[in-house]
PDB file of C-alpha atoms in Angstrom:
ATOM      1  CA  UNK A   1      37.313 137.177  92.573  1.00 35.00           C
ATOM      2  CA  UNK A   2      36.559 135.723  89.161  1.00 38.00           C
ATOM      3  CA  UNK A   3      36.518 132.322  87.533  1.00 37.00           C
ATOM      4  CA  UNK A   4      36.683 130.732  84.099  1.00 40.00           C
ATOM      5  CA  UNK A   5      34.017 128.325  85.323  1.00 39.00           C
ATOM      6  CA  UNK A   6      32.060 127.882  88.518  1.00 37.00           C
ATOM      7  CA  UNK A   7      34.974 126.152  90.203  1.00 49.00           C
ATOM      8  CA  UNK A   8      38.197 127.593  88.746  1.00 62.00           C
ATOM      9  CA  UNK A   9      39.669 130.817  90.048  1.00 78.00           C
ATOM     10  CA  UNK A  10      41.420 132.968  87.486  1.00 82.00           C
ATOM     11  CA  UNK A  11      43.319 136.185  87.481  1.00 82.00           C
ATOM     12  CA  UNK A  12      41.474 139.496  87.298  1.00 89.00           C
ATOM     13  CA  UNK A  13      44.352 140.814  85.199  1.00 93.00           C
ATOM     14  CA  UNK A  14      46.425 139.843  82.189  1.00 96.00           C
ATOM     15  CA  UNK A  15      49.885 140.981  81.239  1.00 97.00           C
ATOM     16  CA  UNK A  16      49.455 141.829  77.557  1.00 97.00           C
ATOM     17  CA  UNK A  17      52.174 143.307  75.355  1.00 97.00           C
ATOM     18  CA  UNK A  18      53.948 144.932  78.262  1.00 97.00           C
ATOM     19  CA  UNK A  19      50.913 146.283  80.121  1.00 96.00           C
ATOM     20  CA  UNK A  20      48.743 144.964  82.932  1.00 96.00           C
ATOM     21  CA  UNK A  21      45.119 145.042  81.765  1.00 96.00           C
ATOM     22  CA  UNK A  22      41.806 143.823  83.135  1.00 95.00           C
ATOM     23  CA  UNK A  23      40.826 140.258  82.212  1.00 93.00           C
ATOM     24  CA  UNK A  24      38.001 141.382  79.919  1.00 92.00           C
ATOM     25  CA  UNK A  25      40.365 143.714  78.078  1.00 94.00           C
ATOM     26  CA  UNK A  26      42.729 140.915  77.123  1.00 94.00           C
ATOM     27  CA  UNK A  27      41.346 140.614  73.614  1.00 94.00           C
ATOM     28  CA  UNK A  28      42.721 139.944  70.146  1.00 95.00           C
ATOM     29  CA  UNK A  29      41.193 140.587  66.729  1.00 96.00           C
ATOM     30  CA  UNK A  30      39.372 137.805  64.889  1.00 97.00           C
ATOM     31  CA  UNK A  31      41.923 138.225  62.090  1.00 97.00           C
ATOM     32  CA  UNK A  32      44.818 137.339  64.374  1.00 98.00           C
ATOM     33  CA  UNK A  33      47.175 135.241  62.262  1.00 98.00           C
ATOM     34  CA  UNK A  34      47.721 132.642  64.991  1.00 98.00           C
ATOM     35  CA  UNK A  35      43.976 132.026  65.261  1.00 97.00           C
ATOM     36  CA  UNK A  36      43.871 131.031  61.589  1.00 98.00           C
ATOM     37  CA  UNK A  37      47.165 129.190  61.182  1.00 97.00           C
ATOM     38  CA  UNK A  38      48.319 128.154  64.667  1.00 97.00           C
ATOM     39  CA  UNK A  39      51.646 130.001  64.716  1.00 98.00           C
ATOM     40  CA  UNK A  40      52.401 130.556  68.351  1.00 98.00           C
ATOM     41  CA  UNK A  41      54.022 128.968  71.372  1.00 98.00           C
ATOM     42  CA  UNK A  42      53.264 128.805  75.053  1.00 98.00           C
ATOM     43  CA  UNK A  43      54.356 127.563  78.449  1.00 98.00           C
ATOM     44  CA  UNK A  44      52.601 126.090  81.440  1.00 97.00           C
ATOM     45  CA  UNK A  45      54.228 127.087  84.728  1.00 98.00           C
ATOM     46  CA  UNK A  46      53.104 126.333  88.267  1.00 98.00           C
ATOM     47  CA  UNK A  47      53.518 128.436  91.362  1.00 97.00           C
ATOM     48  CA  UNK A  48      53.166 126.650  94.700  1.00 97.00           C
ATOM     49  CA  UNK A  49      52.569 127.748  98.250  1.00 96.00           C
ATOM     50  CA  UNK A  50      55.687 126.687 100.108  1.00 97.00           C
ATOM     51  CA  UNK A  51      55.908 125.267 103.606  1.00 96.00           C
ATOM     52  CA  UNK A  52      56.559 128.714 105.101  1.00 96.00           C
ATOM     53  CA  UNK A  53      53.499 130.283 103.501  1.00 95.00           C
ATOM     54  CA  UNK A  54      55.279 132.032 100.644  1.00 95.00           C
ATOM     55  CA  UNK A  55      54.475 131.653  96.945  1.00 96.00           C
ATOM     56  CA  UNK A  56      57.188 130.320  94.624  1.00 97.00           C
ATOM     57  CA  UNK A  57      57.278 129.652  90.880  1.00 98.00           C
ATOM     58  CA  UNK A  58      58.745 126.275  89.902  1.00 98.00           C
ATOM     59  CA  UNK A  59      61.676 126.417  87.473  1.00 98.00           C
ATOM     60  CA  UNK A  60      60.676 129.789  86.060  1.00 98.00           C
ATOM     61  CA  UNK A  61      63.888 130.421  84.135  1.00 98.00           C
ATOM     62  CA  UNK A  62      63.826 127.036  82.400  1.00 98.00           C
ATOM     63  CA  UNK A  63      60.268 127.655  81.260  1.00 98.00           C
ATOM     64  CA  UNK A  64      61.097 131.126  79.954  1.00 98.00           C
ATOM     65  CA  UNK A  65      64.137 129.754  78.125  1.00 98.00           C
ATOM     66  CA  UNK A  66      61.992 127.101  76.435  1.00 98.00           C
ATOM     67  CA  UNK A  67      59.419 129.732  75.482  1.00 98.00           C
ATOM     68  CA  UNK A  68      62.100 131.775  73.752  1.00 98.00           C
ATOM     69  CA  UNK A  69      63.523 128.656  72.096  1.00 98.00           C
ATOM     70  CA  UNK A  70      60.046 127.828  70.793  1.00 98.00           C
ATOM     71  CA  UNK A  71      59.635 131.347  69.395  1.00 98.00           C
ATOM     72  CA  UNK A  72      63.028 131.074  67.719  1.00 98.00           C
ATOM     73  CA  UNK A  73      62.056 127.742  66.129  1.00 98.00           C
ATOM     74  CA  UNK A  74      58.888 129.428  64.805  1.00 97.00           C
ATOM     75  CA  UNK A  75      60.942 132.386  63.520  1.00 97.00           C
ATOM     76  CA  UNK A  76      58.962 134.837  65.626  1.00 98.00           C
ATOM     77  CA  UNK A  77      60.913 137.854  66.784  1.00 97.00           C
ATOM     78  CA  UNK A  78      60.361 138.436  70.498  1.00 98.00           C
ATOM     79  CA  UNK A  79      59.527 142.051  71.387  1.00 98.00           C
ATOM     80  CA  UNK A  80      60.541 141.539  75.027  1.00 98.00           C
ATOM     81  CA  UNK A  81      63.573 140.095  76.759  1.00 98.00           C
ATOM     82  CA  UNK A  82      63.624 136.905  78.792  1.00 98.00           C
ATOM     83  CA  UNK A  83      63.977 139.026  81.917  1.00 98.00           C
ATOM     84  CA  UNK A  84      60.907 141.093  81.036  1.00 98.00           C
ATOM     85  CA  UNK A  85      58.700 138.049  80.461  1.00 98.00           C
ATOM     86  CA  UNK A  86      59.931 136.393  83.661  1.00 98.00           C
ATOM     87  CA  UNK A  87      59.220 139.617  85.547  1.00 98.00           C
ATOM     88  CA  UNK A  88      55.735 139.724  83.993  1.00 98.00           C
ATOM     89  CA  UNK A  89      55.003 136.316  85.532  1.00 98.00           C
ATOM     90  CA  UNK A  90      56.163 137.562  88.913  1.00 97.00           C
ATOM     91  CA  UNK A  91      54.271 140.856  88.625  1.00 96.00           C
ATOM     92  CA  UNK A  92      51.010 139.109  87.748  1.00 96.00           C
ATOM     93  CA  UNK A  93      51.196 137.021  90.913  1.00 95.00           C
ATOM     94  CA  UNK A  94      52.460 139.876  93.081  1.00 94.00           C
ATOM     95  CA  UNK A  95      49.433 141.928  92.050  1.00 90.00           C
ATOM     96  CA  UNK A  96      47.105 139.164  93.235  1.00 87.00           C
ATOM     97  CA  UNK A  97      48.933 137.389  96.020  1.00 83.00           C
ATOM     98  CA  UNK A  98      45.778 136.962  98.081  1.00 83.00           C
ATOM     99  CA  UNK A  99      43.859 135.402  95.197  1.00 86.00           C
ATOM    100  CA  UNK A 100      46.643 132.906  94.500  1.00 89.00           C
ATOM    101  CA  UNK A 101      47.769 132.302  98.066  1.00 85.00           C
ATOM    102  CA  UNK A 102      47.540 128.531  97.551  1.00 89.00           C
ATOM    103  CA  UNK A 103      49.206 128.442  94.152  1.00 94.00           C
ATOM    104  CA  UNK A 104      48.607 129.249  90.505  1.00 96.00           C
ATOM    105  CA  UNK A 105      49.076 128.014  86.967  1.00 97.00           C
ATOM    106  CA  UNK A 106      50.729 130.575  84.688  1.00 97.00           C
ATOM    107  CA  UNK A 107      50.289 130.604  80.924  1.00 98.00           C
ATOM    108  CA  UNK A 108      52.751 132.783  78.972  1.00 98.00           C
ATOM    109  CA  UNK A 109      51.824 132.753  75.283  1.00 98.00           C
ATOM    110  CA  UNK A 110      53.548 134.185  72.231  1.00 98.00           C
ATOM    111  CA  UNK A 111      51.697 134.449  68.926  1.00 98.00           C
ATOM    112  CA  UNK A 112      51.662 136.179  65.561  1.00 98.00           C
ATOM    113  CA  UNK A 113      49.157 139.009  65.695  1.00 97.00           C
ATOM    114  CA  UNK A 114      46.785 140.500  63.141  1.00 97.00           C
ATOM    115  CA  UNK A 115      47.741 142.323  59.968  1.00 96.00           C
ATOM    116  CA  UNK A 116      48.527 140.500  56.763  1.00 96.00           C
ATOM    117  CA  UNK A 117      47.014 137.101  56.057  1.00 96.00           C
ATOM    118  CA  UNK A 118      48.452 134.101  54.244  1.00 96.00           C
ATOM    119  CA  UNK A 119      51.078 131.552  55.155  1.00 95.00           C
ATOM    120  CA  UNK A 120      53.965 133.850  54.253  1.00 95.00           C
ATOM    121  CA  UNK A 121      52.758 136.804  56.311  1.00 96.00           C
ATOM    122  CA  UNK A 122      55.004 138.279  58.993  1.00 96.00           C
ATOM    123  CA  UNK A 123      53.052 140.287  61.545  1.00 97.00           C
ATOM    124  CA  UNK A 124      54.111 141.703  64.914  1.00 97.00           C
ATOM    125  CA  UNK A 125      54.625 139.170  67.680  1.00 98.00           C
ATOM    126  CA  UNK A 126      52.299 139.539  70.632  1.00 98.00           C
ATOM    127  CA  UNK A 127      52.972 138.268  74.156  1.00 98.00           C
ATOM    128  CA  UNK A 128      50.597 137.658  77.047  1.00 98.00           C
ATOM    129  CA  UNK A 129      50.703 136.065  80.492  1.00 98.00           C
ATOM    130  CA  UNK A 130      47.579 134.811  82.250  1.00 96.00           C
ATOM    131  CA  UNK A 131      47.070 132.886  85.475  1.00 96.00           C
ATOM    132  CA  UNK A 132      44.459 130.714  87.099  1.00 94.00           C
ATOM    133  CA  UNK A 133      44.100 128.187  89.892  1.00 92.00           C
ATOM    134  CA  UNK A 134      44.332 124.828  88.129  1.00 90.00           C
ATOM    135  CA  UNK A 135      44.174 121.831  90.421  1.00 87.00           C
ATOM    136  CA  UNK A 136      45.328 118.329  89.555  1.00 88.00           C
ATOM    137  CA  UNK A 137      45.008 118.169  85.758  1.00 92.00           C
ATOM    138  CA  UNK A 138      44.056 114.497  85.770  1.00 91.00           C
ATOM    139  CA  UNK A 139      42.153 114.763  89.034  1.00 90.00           C
ATOM    140  CA  UNK A 140      42.994 114.433  92.718  1.00 90.00           C
ATOM    141  CA  UNK A 141      41.869 110.821  92.614  1.00 94.00           C
ATOM    142  CA  UNK A 142      44.170 110.240  89.667  1.00 94.00           C
ATOM    143  CA  UNK A 143      47.120 111.600  91.644  1.00 96.00           C
ATOM    144  CA  UNK A 144      46.290 109.309  94.570  1.00 95.00           C
ATOM    145  CA  UNK A 145      45.139 106.125  92.868  1.00 97.00           C
ATOM    146  CA  UNK A 146      46.243 106.347  89.257  1.00 98.00           C
ATOM    147  CA  UNK A 147      44.423 106.804  85.961  1.00 98.00           C
ATOM    148  CA  UNK A 148      43.269 104.684  83.016  1.00 98.00           C
ATOM    149  CA  UNK A 149      45.121 105.282  79.744  1.00 98.00           C
ATOM    150  CA  UNK A 150      44.548 104.144  76.178  1.00 98.00           C
ATOM    151  CA  UNK A 151      47.053 103.883  73.339  1.00 98.00           C
ATOM    152  CA  UNK A 152      45.691 106.269  70.741  1.00 98.00           C
ATOM    153  CA  UNK A 153      44.871 105.620  67.104  1.00 98.00           C
ATOM    154  CA  UNK A 154      46.605 108.957  66.473  1.00 98.00           C
ATOM    155  CA  UNK A 155      50.389 108.999  66.071  1.00 98.00           C
ATOM    156  CA  UNK A 156      53.002 111.510  67.158  1.00 97.00           C
ATOM    157  CA  UNK A 157      54.335 113.173  64.062  1.00 94.00           C
ATOM    158  CA  UNK A 158      57.825 112.684  62.637  1.00 94.00           C
ATOM    159  CA  UNK A 159      60.527 114.941  64.080  1.00 93.00           C
ATOM    160  CA  UNK A 160      60.757 116.775  60.760  1.00 92.00           C
ATOM    161  CA  UNK A 161      57.028 117.495  60.895  1.00 92.00           C
ATOM    162  CA  UNK A 162      56.540 118.131  64.596  1.00 88.00           C
ATOM    163  CA  UNK A 163      59.157 120.563  65.920  1.00 94.00           C
ATOM    164  CA  UNK A 164      59.656 118.580  69.099  1.00 94.00           C
ATOM    165  CA  UNK A 165      61.896 121.048  70.924  1.00 95.00           C
ATOM    166  CA  UNK A 166      59.174 123.671  70.703  1.00 96.00           C
ATOM    167  CA  UNK A 167      55.927 123.935  72.655  1.00 98.00           C
ATOM    168  CA  UNK A 168      54.028 125.185  69.610  1.00 98.00           C
ATOM    169  CA  UNK A 169      50.315 125.933  69.664  1.00 98.00           C
ATOM    170  CA  UNK A 170      49.266 124.455  66.314  1.00 97.00           C
ATOM    171  CA  UNK A 171      50.959 121.161  67.026  1.00 97.00           C
ATOM    172  CA  UNK A 172      48.571 120.506  69.903  1.00 97.00           C
ATOM    173  CA  UNK A 173      45.702 119.616  67.543  1.00 98.00           C
ATOM    174  CA  UNK A 174      47.350 116.181  67.405  1.00 98.00           C
ATOM    175  CA  UNK A 175      47.105 115.962  71.200  1.00 98.00           C
ATOM    176  CA  UNK A 176      43.543 117.282  71.318  1.00 98.00           C
ATOM    177  CA  UNK A 177      42.297 114.633  68.906  1.00 98.00           C
ATOM    178  CA  UNK A 178      44.061 111.883  70.859  1.00 98.00           C
ATOM    179  CA  UNK A 179      42.772 113.173  74.203  1.00 98.00           C
ATOM    180  CA  UNK A 180      39.192 113.460  72.990  1.00 98.00           C
ATOM    181  CA  UNK A 181      39.279 109.976  71.528  1.00 98.00           C
ATOM    182  CA  UNK A 182      40.481 108.573  74.853  1.00 98.00           C
ATOM    183  CA  UNK A 183      37.972 110.460  76.994  1.00 98.00           C
ATOM    184  CA  UNK A 184      35.061 109.552  74.720  1.00 98.00           C
ATOM    185  CA  UNK A 185      36.178 105.942  75.046  1.00 98.00           C
ATOM    186  CA  UNK A 186      35.943 106.111  78.834  1.00 98.00           C
ATOM    187  CA  UNK A 187      39.655 106.625  79.589  1.00 98.00           C
ATOM    188  CA  UNK A 188      41.434 109.472  81.345  1.00 98.00           C
ATOM    189  CA  UNK A 189      44.355 110.000  78.993  1.00 98.00           C
ATOM    190  CA  UNK A 190      45.845 108.963  75.654  1.00 98.00           C
ATOM    191  CA  UNK A 191      49.298 107.517  74.994  1.00 98.00           C
ATOM    192  CA  UNK A 192      50.688 108.228  71.542  1.00 98.00           C
ATOM    193  CA  UNK A 193      53.172 106.083  69.639  1.00 98.00           C
ATOM    194  CA  UNK A 194      55.719 107.432  67.178  1.00 98.00           C
ATOM    195  CA  UNK A 195      55.680 106.588  63.471  1.00 97.00           C
ATOM    196  CA  UNK A 196      57.792 103.474  64.160  1.00 97.00           C
ATOM    197  CA  UNK A 197      55.323 102.170  66.728  1.00 98.00           C
ATOM    198  CA  UNK A 198      57.373 102.963  69.828  1.00 98.00           C
ATOM    199  CA  UNK A 199      55.879 104.750  72.832  1.00 98.00           C
ATOM    200  CA  UNK A 200      56.332 108.508  72.598  1.00 98.00           C
ATOM    201  CA  UNK A 201      54.342 110.337  75.272  1.00 98.00           C
ATOM    202  CA  UNK A 202      50.835 111.074  76.484  1.00 98.00           C
ATOM    203  CA  UNK A 203      48.742 113.850  74.980  1.00 98.00           C
ATOM    204  CA  UNK A 204      50.273 116.406  77.339  1.00 97.00           C
ATOM    205  CA  UNK A 205      52.732 114.483  79.516  1.00 98.00           C
ATOM    206  CA  UNK A 206      55.995 112.579  79.369  1.00 98.00           C
ATOM    207  CA  UNK A 207      56.001 108.932  80.398  1.00 98.00           C
ATOM    208  CA  UNK A 208      58.120 106.731  82.690  1.00 98.00           C
ATOM    209  CA  UNK A 209      57.847 103.016  83.394  1.00 98.00           C
ATOM    210  CA  UNK A 210      59.434 100.585  85.823  1.00 98.00           C
ATOM    211  CA  UNK A 211      59.876  97.044  84.489  1.00 98.00           C
ATOM    212  CA  UNK A 212      59.771  93.802  86.468  1.00 96.00           C
ATOM    213  CA  UNK A 213      63.520  94.013  87.100  1.00 96.00           C
ATOM    214  CA  UNK A 214      63.086  97.418  88.695  1.00 96.00           C
ATOM    215  CA  UNK A 215      64.714  99.251  85.772  1.00 97.00           C
ATOM    216  CA  UNK A 216      63.266 102.701  85.153  1.00 98.00           C
ATOM    217  CA  UNK A 217      62.839 103.701  81.526  1.00 98.00           C
ATOM    218  CA  UNK A 218      61.622 106.752  79.632  1.00 98.00           C
ATOM    219  CA  UNK A 219      61.580 107.496  75.895  1.00 98.00           C
ATOM    220  CA  UNK A 220      64.664 109.408  74.700  1.00 98.00           C
ATOM    221  CA  UNK A 221      64.697 112.998  73.460  1.00 97.00           C
ATOM    222  CA  UNK A 222      65.489 111.654  69.987  1.00 95.00           C
ATOM    223  CA  UNK A 223      61.847 110.522  69.978  1.00 95.00           C
ATOM    224  CA  UNK A 224      59.077 112.978  69.012  1.00 97.00           C
ATOM    225  CA  UNK A 225      58.526 114.073  72.611  1.00 97.00           C
ATOM    226  CA  UNK A 226      58.679 117.377  74.413  1.00 97.00           C
ATOM    227  CA  UNK A 227      61.790 117.993  76.475  1.00 98.00           C
ATOM    228  CA  UNK A 228      59.664 118.276  79.575  1.00 98.00           C
ATOM    229  CA  UNK A 229      60.873 120.361  82.493  1.00 98.00           C
ATOM    230  CA  UNK A 230      59.039 118.110  84.948  1.00 98.00           C
ATOM    231  CA  UNK A 231      60.580 115.129  83.121  1.00 98.00           C
ATOM    232  CA  UNK A 232      64.010 116.673  83.646  1.00 98.00           C
ATOM    233  CA  UNK A 233      63.215 117.268  87.327  1.00 98.00           C
ATOM    234  CA  UNK A 234      62.171 113.632  87.788  1.00 98.00           C
ATOM    235  CA  UNK A 235      65.332 112.390  86.082  1.00 98.00           C
ATOM    236  CA  UNK A 236      67.336 114.496  88.534  1.00 98.00           C
ATOM    237  CA  UNK A 237      65.339 113.257  91.544  1.00 98.00           C
ATOM    238  CA  UNK A 238      65.747 109.614  90.541  1.00 98.00           C
ATOM    239  CA  UNK A 239      69.451 109.843  89.744  1.00 98.00           C
ATOM    240  CA  UNK A 240      70.159 111.785  92.928  1.00 98.00           C
ATOM    241  CA  UNK A 241      68.581 108.893  94.836  1.00 98.00           C
ATOM    242  CA  UNK A 242      71.047 106.474  93.262  1.00 97.00           C
ATOM    243  CA  UNK A 243      68.549 104.984  90.838  1.00 97.00           C
ATOM    244  CA  UNK A 244      69.479 104.563  87.198  1.00 93.00           C
ATOM    245  CA  UNK A 245      67.145 105.648  84.437  1.00 98.00           C
ATOM    246  CA  UNK A 246      67.450 104.402  80.886  1.00 98.00           C
ATOM    247  CA  UNK A 247      66.409 106.836  78.162  1.00 98.00           C
ATOM    248  CA  UNK A 248      65.527 104.249  75.543  1.00 98.00           C
ATOM    249  CA  UNK A 249      62.803 103.313  73.083  1.00 98.00           C
ATOM    250  CA  UNK A 250      59.879 101.485  74.669  1.00 97.00           C
ATOM    251  CA  UNK A 251      57.421  99.140  72.989  1.00 98.00           C
ATOM    252  CA  UNK A 252      53.700  99.339  73.553  1.00 98.00           C
ATOM    253  CA  UNK A 253      53.489  95.908  75.154  1.00 98.00           C
ATOM    254  CA  UNK A 254      56.223  96.836  77.632  1.00 98.00           C
ATOM    255  CA  UNK A 255      53.572  99.034  79.242  1.00 98.00           C
ATOM    256  CA  UNK A 256      51.302  96.013  79.685  1.00 98.00           C
ATOM    257  CA  UNK A 257      53.814  93.879  81.595  1.00 98.00           C
ATOM    258  CA  UNK A 258      55.746  96.426  83.648  1.00 98.00           C
ATOM    259  CA  UNK A 259      55.318  97.101  87.367  1.00 98.00           C
ATOM    260  CA  UNK A 260      54.715 100.853  87.222  1.00 98.00           C
ATOM    261  CA  UNK A 261      53.843 103.620  84.773  1.00 98.00           C
ATOM    262  CA  UNK A 262      53.573 107.296  85.593  1.00 98.00           C
ATOM    263  CA  UNK A 263      53.151 110.552  83.699  1.00 98.00           C
ATOM    264  CA  UNK A 264      55.046 113.776  84.346  1.00 98.00           C
ATOM    265  CA  UNK A 265      54.153 117.315  83.358  1.00 98.00           C
ATOM    266  CA  UNK A 266      53.551 120.770  84.746  1.00 97.00           C
ATOM    267  CA  UNK A 267      49.775 120.358  84.677  1.00 96.00           C
ATOM    268  CA  UNK A 268      49.685 116.635  85.525  1.00 96.00           C
ATOM    269  CA  UNK A 269      52.609 116.866  87.989  1.00 98.00           C
ATOM    270  CA  UNK A 270      53.315 113.190  88.874  1.00 98.00           C
ATOM    271  CA  UNK A 271      50.308 111.065  87.939  1.00 98.00           C
ATOM    272  CA  UNK A 272      50.361 107.253  88.298  1.00 98.00           C
ATOM    273  CA  UNK A 273      48.836 105.073  85.567  1.00 98.00           C
ATOM    274  CA  UNK A 274      46.978 102.071  86.926  1.00 98.00           C
ATOM    275  CA  UNK A 275      45.734 100.674  83.610  1.00 98.00           C
ATOM    276  CA  UNK A 276      46.794 100.744  79.948  1.00 98.00           C
ATOM    277  CA  UNK A 277      44.527  99.398  77.197  1.00 98.00           C
ATOM    278  CA  UNK A 278      42.295  97.675  79.779  1.00 98.00           C
ATOM    279  CA  UNK A 279      45.288  95.845  81.260  1.00 98.00           C
ATOM    280  CA  UNK A 280      46.166  96.444  84.888  1.00 98.00           C
ATOM    281  CA  UNK A 281      49.637  97.876  85.446  1.00 98.00           C
ATOM    282  CA  UNK A 282      51.451  96.019  88.222  1.00 97.00           C
ATOM    283  CA  UNK A 283      49.170  95.750  91.233  1.00 97.00           C
ATOM    284  CA  UNK A 284      46.817  98.396  89.876  1.00 97.00           C
ATOM    285  CA  UNK A 285      48.033 100.878  92.488  1.00 97.00           C
ATOM    286  CA  UNK A 286      50.861 103.467  92.533  1.00 98.00           C
ATOM    287  CA  UNK A 287      54.132 101.570  92.992  1.00 98.00           C
ATOM    288  CA  UNK A 288      57.009 102.406  95.352  1.00 98.00           C
ATOM    289  CA  UNK A 289      59.113 104.300  92.803  1.00 98.00           C
ATOM    290  CA  UNK A 290      56.124 106.336  91.648  1.00 98.00           C
ATOM    291  CA  UNK A 291      55.321 107.125  95.271  1.00 98.00           C
ATOM    292  CA  UNK A 292      58.919 108.144  95.964  1.00 98.00           C
ATOM    293  CA  UNK A 293      58.971 110.466  92.954  1.00 98.00           C
ATOM    294  CA  UNK A 294      55.627 111.971  93.921  1.00 98.00           C
ATOM    295  CA  UNK A 295      56.639 112.576  97.511  1.00 98.00           C
ATOM    296  CA  UNK A 296      60.016 114.073  96.633  1.00 98.00           C
ATOM    297  CA  UNK A 297      58.602 116.249  93.864  1.00 98.00           C
ATOM    298  CA  UNK A 298      55.869 117.709  96.056  1.00 98.00           C
ATOM    299  CA  UNK A 299      58.350 118.304  98.845  1.00 98.00           C
ATOM    300  CA  UNK A 300      60.643 120.081  96.375  1.00 98.00           C
ATOM    301  CA  UNK A 301      57.986 122.418  94.997  1.00 98.00           C
ATOM    302  CA  UNK A 302      57.019 123.340  98.550  1.00 98.00           C
ATOM    303  CA  UNK A 303      60.570 124.220  99.526  1.00 98.00           C
ATOM    304  CA  UNK A 304      61.119 121.184 101.755  1.00 98.00           C
ATOM    305  CA  UNK A 305      64.059 119.711  99.800  1.00 98.00           C
ATOM    306  CA  UNK A 306      67.150 121.895 100.345  1.00 97.00           C
ATOM    307  CA  UNK A 307      69.029 120.423  97.361  1.00 97.00           C
ATOM    308  CA  UNK A 308      66.283 121.627  95.019  1.00 98.00           C
ATOM    309  CA  UNK A 309      65.576 125.089  96.415  1.00 97.00           C
ATOM    310  CA  UNK A 310      67.300 126.597  93.361  1.00 98.00           C
ATOM    311  CA  UNK A 311      64.265 125.414  91.351  1.00 98.00           C
ATOM    312  CA  UNK A 312      62.080 127.951  93.174  1.00 98.00           C
ATOM    313  CA  UNK A 313      61.659 131.655  92.430  1.00 98.00           C
ATOM    314  CA  UNK A 314      59.866 133.280  95.341  1.00 97.00           C
ATOM    315  CA  UNK A 315      57.308 136.012  94.744  1.00 93.00           C
TER     316      UNK A 315
END
C-alpha cells in the first residue's frame, strides 16, 4: 500500500503506453515535449463504491470521449482506441480492487513525448492512466457546510485563445494562478470572469446559482467554460425533477444577492458556496436545491437511482 503523501492512497501500478508497470517505473524523459510546452490533455474520473459493495466508474465513456476530443483539438494522434483506454481504466482498478474498495480517482493523460524540440515538433503521443484515493477536493467540511470563494484578478481566456471544449494541460496555468491567489488570500476557491466581465467558472469547477425567485442559472457553453460531465449530470438531475435551468450569462453581483451557489466537478463533486467576495450567500448554509442536487448525485453514483444506472460502469 503506497501513498503520494502521508494521507493519500495511490495505485501501485500505472498503465503506460499499453503496459501495466510499477508506480516507480512510470517515468518520462526530462526532454518530454509536453513538459516544456504544455501540449497534452487529461481527464479526471471517479469510481465509487456502490450500495451493494461493488466498484463502479462514473460516466466512463463520456470521459473517454472528451479525452479523445481534446487530443483531436490538440492535433495529437492517439495510438490507442477509445475502447483500449476505457479498458485500461477498468484493468487498473481490477488489479487493485482491495486497495480501492471505497473508491478511486482515475487520471488518464495524453501528452506529446520526447524527441524533437520546438513549437513545430511532432513527436509520438504517449498515454498513461494512474489512480489514487482522492477525497473531497474542497474538503469534507466544504461539502457539508460550503466554502468561501473569491472572484479572481485573473480572467478566463477568450474562446479563440482557450480551447474550451478541450481539457488541455497547458491551459490550466490560468487556473493554478487563480487558485493560488485565492488560497493565499484566505479563500477556498477562485471564481473567474470572462473577458466581458461575466461569470465563467471556478478554477476547476462549473458554477450554478439559484436567484431569489428560485430560478436556477448556469453560464452557457458559449462562455469560456469546460463542458463539464458533472455539470451535464446536474442539468439532467434538475430537469428530471421538473426544475428549469437557464443557461445564460451571469454577472458578478448576481452571485452576491442570490440564494444559493454551488460548484460541480469530478473532483469537487457538488460543493456549496457559502460566501463570495466576503459576502454571505443566502443564509450562509447549503440551500434546498443544492441539498437536493447533492443527495441525488451521491445516490446516483452509488447505484441507488435506477434512472441513472446507465452512468455506471461496474468493475
